PDB file of C-alpha atoms in Angstrom:
ATOM      1  CA  MET A 104       8.489  -0.539  26.386  1.00  0.00           C
ATOM      2  CA  THR A 105       8.592  -1.387  23.506  1.00  0.00           C
ATOM      3  CA  ALA A 106       6.260  -3.854  22.726  1.00  0.00           C
ATOM      4  CA  PHE A 107       3.338  -2.590  25.278  1.00  0.00           C
ATOM      5  CA  LEU A 108       3.605   0.270  22.728  1.00  0.00           C
ATOM      6  CA  VAL A 109       3.201  -1.957  19.582  1.00  0.00           C
ATOM      7  CA  SER A 110       0.704  -4.298  21.821  1.00  0.00           C
ATOM      8  CA  LEU A 111      -1.475  -0.928  22.765  1.00  0.00           C
ATOM      9  CA  SER A 112      -1.738   0.710  18.986  1.00  0.00           C
ATOM     10  CA  ILE A 113      -3.082  -2.639  17.339  1.00  0.00           C
ATOM     11  CA  ALA A 114      -4.944  -3.350  19.581  1.00  0.00           C
ATOM     12  CA  MET A 115      -6.562   0.783  19.212  1.00  0.00           C
ATOM     13  CA  VAL A 116      -6.781  -0.177  15.853  1.00  0.00           C
ATOM     14  CA  LEU A 117      -8.225  -3.364  15.337  1.00  0.00           C
ATOM     15  CA  THR A 118     -10.937  -2.530  17.615  1.00  0.00           C
ATOM     16  CA  SER A 119     -11.103   1.116  15.561  1.00  0.00           C
ATOM     17  CA  LEU A 120     -11.983  -0.886  13.046  1.00  0.00           C
ATOM     18  CA  PHE A 121     -14.103  -3.443  14.922  1.00  0.00           C
ATOM     19  CA  ALA A 122     -16.065  -0.267  15.769  1.00  0.00           C
ATOM     20  CA  PHE A 123     -16.578   1.468  12.212  1.00  0.00           C
ATOM     21  CA  ARG A 124     -17.101  -1.977  10.174  1.00  0.00           C
ATOM     22  CA  HIS A 125     -20.308  -2.436  12.774  1.00  0.00           C
ATOM     23  CA  ASP A 126     -21.268   0.071  13.999  1.00  0.00           C
ATOM     24  CA  ASN A 127     -20.442  -1.057  17.886  1.00  0.00           C
ATOM     25  CA  TRP A 128     -19.448   2.742  18.541  1.00  0.00           C
ATOM     26  CA  ARG A 129     -22.272   2.857  21.023  1.00  0.00           C
ATOM     27  CA  ARG A 130     -21.608  -1.006  23.014  1.00  0.00           C
ATOM     28  CA  PRO A 131     -18.305   0.948  24.754  1.00  0.00           C
ATOM     29  CA  ARG A 132     -18.207  -2.269  26.955  1.00  0.00           C
ATOM     30  CA  LEU A 133     -17.776  -5.038  24.351  1.00  0.00           C
ATOM     31  CA  LEU A 134     -14.880  -2.801  22.634  1.00  0.00           C
ATOM     32  CA  ALA A 135     -13.164  -2.408  26.045  1.00  0.00           C
ATOM     33  CA  ALA A 136     -13.522  -6.374  26.258  1.00  0.00           C
ATOM     34  CA  TYR A 137     -11.896  -6.685  22.221  1.00  0.00           C
ATOM     35  CA  PHE A 138      -9.627  -4.184  22.718  1.00  0.00           C
ATOM     36  CA  THR A 139      -8.764  -6.768  26.261  1.00  0.00           C
ATOM     37  CA  VAL A 140      -8.556  -9.198  24.736  1.00  0.00           C
ATOM     38  CA  PHE A 141      -6.496  -7.896  21.811  1.00  0.00           C
ATOM     39  CA  LEU A 142      -4.678  -6.187  23.655  1.00  0.00           C
ATOM     40  CA  VAL A 143      -3.309  -9.073  26.258  1.00  0.00           C
ATOM     41  CA  LEU A 144      -3.309 -12.357  23.189  1.00  0.00           C
ATOM     42  CA  GLU A 145      -0.643  -9.269  22.040  1.00  0.00           C
ATOM     43  CA  TRP A 146       1.388  -8.315  24.418  1.00  0.00           C
ATOM     44  CA  VAL A 147       1.517 -12.173  25.480  1.00  0.00           C
ATOM     45  CA  ALA A 148       2.641 -12.293  21.749  1.00  0.00           C
ATOM     46  CA  GLU A 149       5.322 -10.242  21.709  1.00  0.00           C
ATOM     47  CA  ALA A 150       6.523 -11.286  25.329  1.00  0.00           C
ATOM     48  CA  TYR A 151       6.935 -14.132  24.480  1.00  0.00           C
ATOM     49  CA  LEU A 152       6.915 -16.491  21.218  1.00  0.00           C
ATOM     50  CA  LEU A 153       8.017 -13.698  19.003  1.00  0.00           C
ATOM     51  CA  PRO A 154      11.819 -13.476  18.593  1.00  0.00           C
ATOM     52  CA  PRO A 155      12.595  -9.741  20.060  1.00  0.00           C
ATOM     53  CA  GLY A 156      12.391  -6.816  18.142  1.00  0.00           C
ATOM     54  CA  ALA A 157      10.378  -8.090  16.003  1.00  0.00           C
ATOM     55  CA  ILE A 158       7.340  -6.302  15.509  1.00  0.00           C
ATOM     56  CA  PRO A 159       9.950  -2.471  15.637  1.00  0.00           C
ATOM     57  CA  LEU A 160       7.726   0.464  16.858  1.00  0.00           C
ATOM     58  CA  GLU A 161       7.360   1.764  13.979  1.00  0.00           C
ATOM     59  CA  VAL A 162       4.411  -0.057  13.582  1.00  0.00           C
ATOM     60  CA  ALA A 163       3.081   2.242  16.773  1.00  0.00           C
ATOM     61  CA  TYR A 164       3.973   5.064  14.396  1.00  0.00           C
ATOM     62  CA  VAL A 165       1.072   3.678  11.761  1.00  0.00           C
ATOM     63  CA  CYS A 166      -1.231   2.315  13.735  1.00  0.00           C
ATOM     64  CA  PHE A 167      -1.866   4.801  16.190  1.00  0.00           C
ATOM     65  CA  PRO A 168      -2.607   7.368  13.566  1.00  0.00           C
ATOM     66  CA  LEU A 169      -4.797   4.867  11.692  1.00  0.00           C
ATOM     67  CA  SER A 170      -6.974   4.335  14.287  1.00  0.00           C
ATOM     68  CA  PHE A 171      -7.307   7.784  15.373  1.00  0.00           C
ATOM     69  CA  ALA A 172      -8.861   7.827  11.420  1.00  0.00           C
ATOM     70  CA  PHE A 173     -11.388   5.122  11.618  1.00  0.00           C
ATOM     71  CA  ALA A 174     -12.261   6.068  14.662  1.00  0.00           C
ATOM     72  CA  ALA A 175     -12.992   9.574  13.103  1.00  0.00           C
ATOM     73  CA  ALA A 176     -14.654   8.382  10.840  1.00  0.00           C
ATOM     74  CA  CYS A 177     -16.901   6.436  12.251  1.00  0.00           C
ATOM     75  CA  TYR A 178     -17.867  10.002  14.853  1.00  0.00           C
ATOM     76  CA  ALA A 179     -18.589  11.330  11.724  1.00  0.00           C
ATOM     77  CA  MET A 180     -20.628   8.187  10.519  1.00  0.00           C
ATOM     78  CA  HIS A 181     -22.672   7.993  12.939  1.00  0.00           C
ATOM     79  CA  ARG A 182     -22.864  12.176  12.193  1.00  0.00           C
ATOM     80  CA  TYR A 183     -24.132  11.175   8.522  1.00  0.00           C
ATOM     81  CA  GLN A 184     -26.611   8.843   9.875  1.00  0.00           C
ATOM     82  CA  ALA A 185     -28.157  11.396  12.689  1.00  0.00           C
ATOM     83  CA  SER A 186     -29.021  13.485   9.616  1.00  0.00           C
ATOM     84  CA  ILE A 187     -29.760  11.439   7.800  1.00  0.00           C
ATOM     85  CA  ASP A 188     -32.860  10.284  10.161  1.00  0.00           C
ATOM     86  CA  ARG A 189     -34.512  13.670  10.784  1.00  0.00           C
TER      87      ARG A 189
END
């Protein structure tokens, strides 16, 4: 369960960074594919390549708030750009 939570948090933060950096919030399929690829890669790496406990649960405690912060920043940037375009 810990491996899945850490993988989920890392995939979420990478996806939110990608959406924020490249302004891809309007392409949900691309974001879902990006998220799925990183979730699977991270989960497989933790299950088969890394030793048990190599990435502790505290990483998830950091990555989840970061992903929500970047998602909020992406939303705020979208709102700001919409207000400028009027």
